[in-house]
XYZ file of C-alpha atoms in Angstrom:
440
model
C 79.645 103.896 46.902
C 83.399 103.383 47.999
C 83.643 106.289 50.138
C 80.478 105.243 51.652
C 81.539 101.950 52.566
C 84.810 103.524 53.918
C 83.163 106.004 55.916
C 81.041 102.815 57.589
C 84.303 100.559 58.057
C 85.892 104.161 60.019
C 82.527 104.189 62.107
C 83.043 100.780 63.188
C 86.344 101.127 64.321
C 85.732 104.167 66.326
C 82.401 102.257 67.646
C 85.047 99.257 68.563
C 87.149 101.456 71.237
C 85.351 104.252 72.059
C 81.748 105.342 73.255
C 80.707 108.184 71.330
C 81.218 110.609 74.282
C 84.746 109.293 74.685
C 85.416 109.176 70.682
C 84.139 112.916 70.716
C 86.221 114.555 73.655
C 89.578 112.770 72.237
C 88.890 114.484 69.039
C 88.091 117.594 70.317
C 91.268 117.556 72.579
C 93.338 116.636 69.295
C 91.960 119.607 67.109
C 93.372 121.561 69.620
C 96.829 120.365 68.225
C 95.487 121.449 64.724
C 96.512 124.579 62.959
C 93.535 124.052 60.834
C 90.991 122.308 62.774
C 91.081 119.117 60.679
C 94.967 118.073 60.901
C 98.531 117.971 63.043
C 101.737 118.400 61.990
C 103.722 115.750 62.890
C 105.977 118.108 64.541
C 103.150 119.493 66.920
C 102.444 115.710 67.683
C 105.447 115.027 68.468
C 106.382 117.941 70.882
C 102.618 117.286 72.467
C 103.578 113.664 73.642
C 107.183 114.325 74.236
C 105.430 116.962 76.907
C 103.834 114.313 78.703
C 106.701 111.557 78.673
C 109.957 112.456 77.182
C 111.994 112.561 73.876
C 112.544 109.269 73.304
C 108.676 108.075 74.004
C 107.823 111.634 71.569
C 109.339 109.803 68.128
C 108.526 106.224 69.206
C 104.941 107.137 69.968
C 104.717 109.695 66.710
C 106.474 106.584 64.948
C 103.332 104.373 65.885
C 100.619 106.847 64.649
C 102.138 107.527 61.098
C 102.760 104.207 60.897
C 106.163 105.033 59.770
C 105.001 106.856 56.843
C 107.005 109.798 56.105
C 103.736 112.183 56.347
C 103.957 115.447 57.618
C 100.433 116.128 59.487
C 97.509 113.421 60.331
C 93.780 114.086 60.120
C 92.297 114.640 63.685
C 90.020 111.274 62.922
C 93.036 109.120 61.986
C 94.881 110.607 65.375
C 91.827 109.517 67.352
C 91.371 105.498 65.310
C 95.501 104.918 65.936
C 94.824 105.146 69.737
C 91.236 103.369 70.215
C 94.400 99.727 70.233
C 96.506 101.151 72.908
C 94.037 103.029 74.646
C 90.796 101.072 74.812
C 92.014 98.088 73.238
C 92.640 94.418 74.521
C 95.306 93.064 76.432
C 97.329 92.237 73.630
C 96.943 95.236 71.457
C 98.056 97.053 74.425
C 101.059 95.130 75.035
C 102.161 95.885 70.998
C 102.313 99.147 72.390
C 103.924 99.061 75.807
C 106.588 96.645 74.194
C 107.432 98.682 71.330
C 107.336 101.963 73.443
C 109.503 100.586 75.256
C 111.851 99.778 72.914
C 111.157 95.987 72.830
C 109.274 93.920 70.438
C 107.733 90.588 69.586
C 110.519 89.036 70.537
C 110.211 90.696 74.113
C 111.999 93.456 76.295
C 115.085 93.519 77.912
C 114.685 94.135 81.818
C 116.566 97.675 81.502
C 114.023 98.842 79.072
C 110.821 97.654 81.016
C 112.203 99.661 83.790
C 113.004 102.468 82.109
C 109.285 102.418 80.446
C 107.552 102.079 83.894
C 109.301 105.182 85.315
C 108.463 107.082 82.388
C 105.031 106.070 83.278
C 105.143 106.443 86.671
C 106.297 110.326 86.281
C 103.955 111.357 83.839
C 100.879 109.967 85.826
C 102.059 111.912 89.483
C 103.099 114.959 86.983
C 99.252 114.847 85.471
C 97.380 114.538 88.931
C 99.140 116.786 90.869
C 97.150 120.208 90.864
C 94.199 117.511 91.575
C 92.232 118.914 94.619
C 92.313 114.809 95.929
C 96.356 114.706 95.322
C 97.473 117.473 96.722
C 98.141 116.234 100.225
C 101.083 113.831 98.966
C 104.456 115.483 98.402
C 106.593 115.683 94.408
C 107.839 112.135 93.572
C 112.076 112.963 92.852
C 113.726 110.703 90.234
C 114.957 108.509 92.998
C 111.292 107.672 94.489
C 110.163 107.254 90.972
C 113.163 104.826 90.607
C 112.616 102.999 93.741
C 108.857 102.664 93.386
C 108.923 101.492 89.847
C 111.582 98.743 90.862
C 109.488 97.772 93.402
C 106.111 97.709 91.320
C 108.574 95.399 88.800
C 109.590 92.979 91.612
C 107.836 89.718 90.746
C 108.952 90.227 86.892
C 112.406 91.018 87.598
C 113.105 88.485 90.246
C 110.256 85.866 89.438
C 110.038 83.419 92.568
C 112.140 85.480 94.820
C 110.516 87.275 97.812
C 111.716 90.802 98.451
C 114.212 89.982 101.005
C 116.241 87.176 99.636
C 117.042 89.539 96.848
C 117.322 92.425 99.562
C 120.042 95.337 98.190
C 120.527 93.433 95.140
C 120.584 95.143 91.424
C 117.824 94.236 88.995
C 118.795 91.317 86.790
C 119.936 92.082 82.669
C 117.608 89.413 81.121
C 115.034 89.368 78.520
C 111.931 88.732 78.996
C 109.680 86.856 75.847
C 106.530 88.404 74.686
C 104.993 85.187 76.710
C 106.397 86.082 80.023
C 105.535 89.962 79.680
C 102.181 88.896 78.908
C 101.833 86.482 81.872
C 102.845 89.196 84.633
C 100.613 91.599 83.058
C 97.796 89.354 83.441
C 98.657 89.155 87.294
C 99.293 92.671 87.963
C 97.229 95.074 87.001
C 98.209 97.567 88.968
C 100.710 98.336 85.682
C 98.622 98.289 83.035
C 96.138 100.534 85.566
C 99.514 102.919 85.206
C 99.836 103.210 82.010
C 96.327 103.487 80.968
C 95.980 106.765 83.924
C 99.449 108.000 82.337
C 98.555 107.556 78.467
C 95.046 109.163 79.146
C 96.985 112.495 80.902
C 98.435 112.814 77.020
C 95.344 111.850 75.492
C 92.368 112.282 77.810
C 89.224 110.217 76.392
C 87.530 110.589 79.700
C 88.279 112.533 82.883
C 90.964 112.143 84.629
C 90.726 110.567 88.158
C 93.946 110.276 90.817
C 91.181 107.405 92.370
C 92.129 105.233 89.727
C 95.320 104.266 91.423
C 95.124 106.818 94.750
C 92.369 107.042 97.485
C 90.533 109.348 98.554
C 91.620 111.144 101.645
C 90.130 112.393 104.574
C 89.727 114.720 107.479
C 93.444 115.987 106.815
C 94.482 119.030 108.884
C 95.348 122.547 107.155
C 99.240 122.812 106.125
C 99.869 118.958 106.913
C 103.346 118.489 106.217
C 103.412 114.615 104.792
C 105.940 111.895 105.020
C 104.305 110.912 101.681
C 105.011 110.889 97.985
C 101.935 110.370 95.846
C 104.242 107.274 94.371
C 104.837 105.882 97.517
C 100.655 106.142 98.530
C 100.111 104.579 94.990
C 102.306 101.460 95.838
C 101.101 101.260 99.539
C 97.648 101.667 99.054
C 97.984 98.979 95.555
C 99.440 96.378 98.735
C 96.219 96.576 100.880
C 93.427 94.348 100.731
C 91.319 95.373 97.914
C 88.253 96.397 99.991
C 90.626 99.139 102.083
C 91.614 100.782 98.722
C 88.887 103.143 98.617
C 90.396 105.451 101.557
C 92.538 106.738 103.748
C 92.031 108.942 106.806
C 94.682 110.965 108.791
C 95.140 109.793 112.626
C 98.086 111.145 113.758
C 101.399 113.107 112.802
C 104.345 114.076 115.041
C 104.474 117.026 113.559
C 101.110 117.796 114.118
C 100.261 116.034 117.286
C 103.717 116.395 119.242
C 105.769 113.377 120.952
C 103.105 111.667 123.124
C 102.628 108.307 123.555
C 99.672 109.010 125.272
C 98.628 110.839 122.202
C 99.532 108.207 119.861
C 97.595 105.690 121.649
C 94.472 108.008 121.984
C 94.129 108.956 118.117
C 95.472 105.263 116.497
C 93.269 102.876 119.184
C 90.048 101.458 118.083
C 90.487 103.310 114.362
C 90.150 100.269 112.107
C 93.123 99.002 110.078
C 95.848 101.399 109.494
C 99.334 102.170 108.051
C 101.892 103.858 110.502
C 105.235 105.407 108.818
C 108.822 106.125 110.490
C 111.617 107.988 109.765
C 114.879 107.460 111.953
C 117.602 109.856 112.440
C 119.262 108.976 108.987
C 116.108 109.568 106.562
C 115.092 106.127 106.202
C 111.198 105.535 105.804
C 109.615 102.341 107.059
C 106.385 100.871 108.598
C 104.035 98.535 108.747
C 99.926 97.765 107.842
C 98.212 96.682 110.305
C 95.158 94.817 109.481
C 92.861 95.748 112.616
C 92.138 98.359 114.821
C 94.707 98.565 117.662
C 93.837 97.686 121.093
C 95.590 98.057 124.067
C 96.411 94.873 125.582
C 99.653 92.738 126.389
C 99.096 90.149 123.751
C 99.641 90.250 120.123
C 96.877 90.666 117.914
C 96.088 91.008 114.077
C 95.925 88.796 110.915
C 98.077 86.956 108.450
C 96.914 90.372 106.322
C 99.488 92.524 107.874
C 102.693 94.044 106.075
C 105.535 95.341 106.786
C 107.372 97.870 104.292
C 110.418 100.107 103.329
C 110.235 103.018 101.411
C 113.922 105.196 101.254
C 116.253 104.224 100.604
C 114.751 101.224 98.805
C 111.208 100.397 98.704
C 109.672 96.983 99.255
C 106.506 94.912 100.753
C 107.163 92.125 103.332
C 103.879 89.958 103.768
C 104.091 87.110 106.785
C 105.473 83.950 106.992
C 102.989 81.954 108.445
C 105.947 81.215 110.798
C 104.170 82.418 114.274
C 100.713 84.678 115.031
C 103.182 88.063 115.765
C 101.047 90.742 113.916
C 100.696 93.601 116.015
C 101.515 94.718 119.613
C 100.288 97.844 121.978
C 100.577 97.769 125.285
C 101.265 101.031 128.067
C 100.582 99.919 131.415
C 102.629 101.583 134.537
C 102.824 98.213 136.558
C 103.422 95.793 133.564
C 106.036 92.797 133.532
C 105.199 93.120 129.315
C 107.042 95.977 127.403
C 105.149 99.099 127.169
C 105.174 100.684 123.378
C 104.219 99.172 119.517
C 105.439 96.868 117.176
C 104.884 94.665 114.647
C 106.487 90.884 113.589
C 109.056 89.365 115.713
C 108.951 89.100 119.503
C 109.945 91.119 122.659
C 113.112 92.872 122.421
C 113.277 91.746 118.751
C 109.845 92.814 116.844
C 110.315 94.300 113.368
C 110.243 97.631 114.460
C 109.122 99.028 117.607
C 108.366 102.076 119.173
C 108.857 102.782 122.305
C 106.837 104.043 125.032
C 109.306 106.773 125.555
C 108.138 108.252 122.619
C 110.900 109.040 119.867
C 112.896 106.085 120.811
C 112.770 102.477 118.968
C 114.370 99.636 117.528
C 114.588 97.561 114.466
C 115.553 93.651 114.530
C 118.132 92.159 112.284
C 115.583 89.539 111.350
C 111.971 89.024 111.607
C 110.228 85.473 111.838
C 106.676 86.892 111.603
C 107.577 88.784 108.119
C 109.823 88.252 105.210
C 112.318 91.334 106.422
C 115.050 92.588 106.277
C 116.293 95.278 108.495
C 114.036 97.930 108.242
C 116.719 100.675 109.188
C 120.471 100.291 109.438
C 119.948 101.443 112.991
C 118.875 98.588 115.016
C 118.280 101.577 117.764
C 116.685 104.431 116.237
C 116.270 107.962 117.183
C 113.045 108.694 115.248
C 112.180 111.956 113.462
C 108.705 111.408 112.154
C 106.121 109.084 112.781
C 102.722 109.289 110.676
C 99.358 107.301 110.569
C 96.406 106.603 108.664
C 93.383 104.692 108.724
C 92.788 102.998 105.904
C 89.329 101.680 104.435
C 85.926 103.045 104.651
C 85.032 104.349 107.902
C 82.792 101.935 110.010
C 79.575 103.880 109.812
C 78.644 103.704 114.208
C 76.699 106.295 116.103
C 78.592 108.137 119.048
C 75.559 108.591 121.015
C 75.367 104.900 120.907
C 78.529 103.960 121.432
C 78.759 106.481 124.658
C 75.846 105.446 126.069
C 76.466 101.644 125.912
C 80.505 102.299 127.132
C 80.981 100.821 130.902
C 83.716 101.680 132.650
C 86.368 99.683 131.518
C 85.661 100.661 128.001
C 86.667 103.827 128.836
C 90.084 102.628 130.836
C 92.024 100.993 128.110
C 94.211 100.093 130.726
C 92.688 98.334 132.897
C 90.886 96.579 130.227
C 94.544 95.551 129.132
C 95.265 94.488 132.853
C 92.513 92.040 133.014
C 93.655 90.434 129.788
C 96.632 90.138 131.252
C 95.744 88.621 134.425
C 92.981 86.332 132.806
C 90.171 87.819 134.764
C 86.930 87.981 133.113
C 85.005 91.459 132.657
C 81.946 91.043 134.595
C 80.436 94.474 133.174
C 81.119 92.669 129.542
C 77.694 91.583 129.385
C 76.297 94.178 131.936
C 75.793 97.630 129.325
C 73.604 101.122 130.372
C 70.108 99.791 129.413
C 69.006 102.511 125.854
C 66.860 105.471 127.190
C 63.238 104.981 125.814
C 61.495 107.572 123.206
């Protein structure tokens, strides 16, 4: 009667965290670990998560699921019940764990350790996705992108109240941080506890594992496309975007792929939906900018308060607007123009954010921006760029081509002059006046 009414309380708990098809591919995975089929050394656990994370997060995570009972090997079904908490568990089950991985406790986690945990978790997620068919386009995440991305994922927990630039350079501060706190930014930032979960289930997968947890799904890239990106550095830039432009990302354009044309540039970025361009100048520093609507050629700014700018090496960091002045986004390349021909974002002419020129390769970075909260994106306030990369981002805006050519008038297909009309403040009298639609 006792081991019946065990067996039922064992059923419930499983039935608490997982479904039975989760419940039944964990196990499975764990007798794998089994020399017998029914239980794991301790020793075979440990090397099996140290494999995953490291050493240190081996023993601390072995240390959990003994319970710190000097056993030598654990049944398969006790394995699988000690991780339905920090697995499938609530919030604050799964902080016990993250706290006490991480070397903290109830009484909190020092800001050192909390760093050191999210880098840990950071590598083992890119390290389990990267022979994924969907992640294979990004480049390896080295220590030092791991480092910077996992700072910057940390930023409004380490420097609480502080925007990215006023703290610009400056080493993350040696505090503690209460089991309160901890909890609070957790509750506001998912993106971390989306992190650990993707990282925890590459040790222990309950259910498949899938890079669009925290990645998108990418698009119409060309064969052999050499990348500007890290899978870390997509994770973070795609995590800044407006949620509804998470979902994918599409290649435009790559100097190394499409050459140095501004003409180019213009023809495979214009009238693409929002994107995210990337630069690297003459010393290896990578920067850019989000820009929340398709670009059009024209010799005003356009855009929305949902633009970005970023840095990613040598440090990484998001810089949303002001509110200061309307200074989004600028293209313009007209011969006979008083306006400056090239792109940029934030700022104003002669000192926008960053801008590239129309002689393509050349560009310039301002030592201050009004429109974002930046710092200088490069040391080089003139750069000689290497590398310039672009992707729409969001699903693609479903629109027939037949359509769209047949109702194009001539101006549509002259960005220029279009431009040169909004410049002069003339009025488009084929705006209204479109190719009437052939008949069945």
């Amino acid at each position: 009667m006792g081991a019946e009414s065990s067996s039922t309380k064992v059923h419930h708990e499983r039935k608490k965290y997982f479904s039975k098809e989760e419940y039944h591919r964990l196990l499975h995975h764990i007798r794998k670990l089994a020399k017998d089929g029914e239980t794991v050394p301790v020793t075979m656990l440990e090397k099996h998560i140290t494999r995953s994370f490291n050493p240190d997060m081996g023993k601390k995570f072995t240390h959990l699921l003994t319970r710190g009972r000097p056993v030598t090997s654990l049944p398969c079904t006790t394995i699988v019940d000690q991780l339905g908490p920090p697995l499938k568990g609530s919030l604050e089950e799964r902080l016990y764990l993250t706290l006490t991985l991480a070397g903290g406790g109830q009484a909190g986690v020092l800001s050192d350790q909390i760093i050191k945990y999210t880098e840990v978790m950071l590598a083992a997620y890119v390290n389990s996705i990267a022979n994924m068919a969907g992640s294979k386009h990004w480049k390896p995440s080295p220590p030092e992108v791991i480092q910077q991305i996992s700072q910057a994922l940390l930023h409004d927990l380490l420097f609480s109240g502080a925007s990215p630039k006023e703290v610009w350079k400056k080493p993350p501060p040696k505090v503690r941080f209460s089991y309160d706190d901890f909890e609070r930014w957790c509750l506001g930032h998912s993106i971390f506890t989306s992190l650990e979960l993707e990282a925890l289930k590459g040790c222990f997968p309950f259910s498949p594992l899938d890079y669009r947890g925290l990645l998108p799904e990418v698009q119409t890239t060309p064969k052999r496309f050499p990348t500007m990106l890290s899978a870390a550095q997509v994770m973070l830039l795609n995590s800044a975007l407006p949620s509804t432009l998470q979902t994918d990302w599409r290649f435009l354009f790559s100097t190394a792929v499409h050459g140095w044309s501004f003409s180019i540039f213009m023809k495979q970025i214009v009238g693409k939906g929002p994107s995210v361009i990337v630069i690297e100048d003459q010393s290896g520093n990578k920067f850019g900018g989000f820009a929340s609507t398709s670009w059009e050629v024209r010799p005003q700014f356009q855009g929305t308060a949902e633009c970005f700018l970023f840095t990613l090496v040598p440090q990484t960091g998001i810089f949303r607007t002001t509110g200061y002045n309307g200074n989004y986004m600028y293209l313009n390349y007209l011969e006979k123009n008083t306006m400056p021909n090239g792109l940029g974002m934030g700022g104003r002419e002669e000192l926008f954010g960053f801008w590239l020129d129309y002689d393509f390769g050349k560009g310039t970075v301002a030592p201050t921006c009004t429109t974002f909260r930046s710092p200088p994106l490069s040391p080089h306030q003139e750069l000689e760029i290497q590398g310039i990369e672009v992707w729409a981002v969001g699903p693609e805006e479903e629109d027939s081509d037949e359509e769209g050519t047949r109702q194009r008038s001539a101006l549509d297909k002259n960005p220029d002059a279009q431009a040169l009309l909004d410049m002069i403040g003339k009025t488009r009298v084929s705006e209204g006046l479109r190719e009437a639609e052939e008949s069945d």
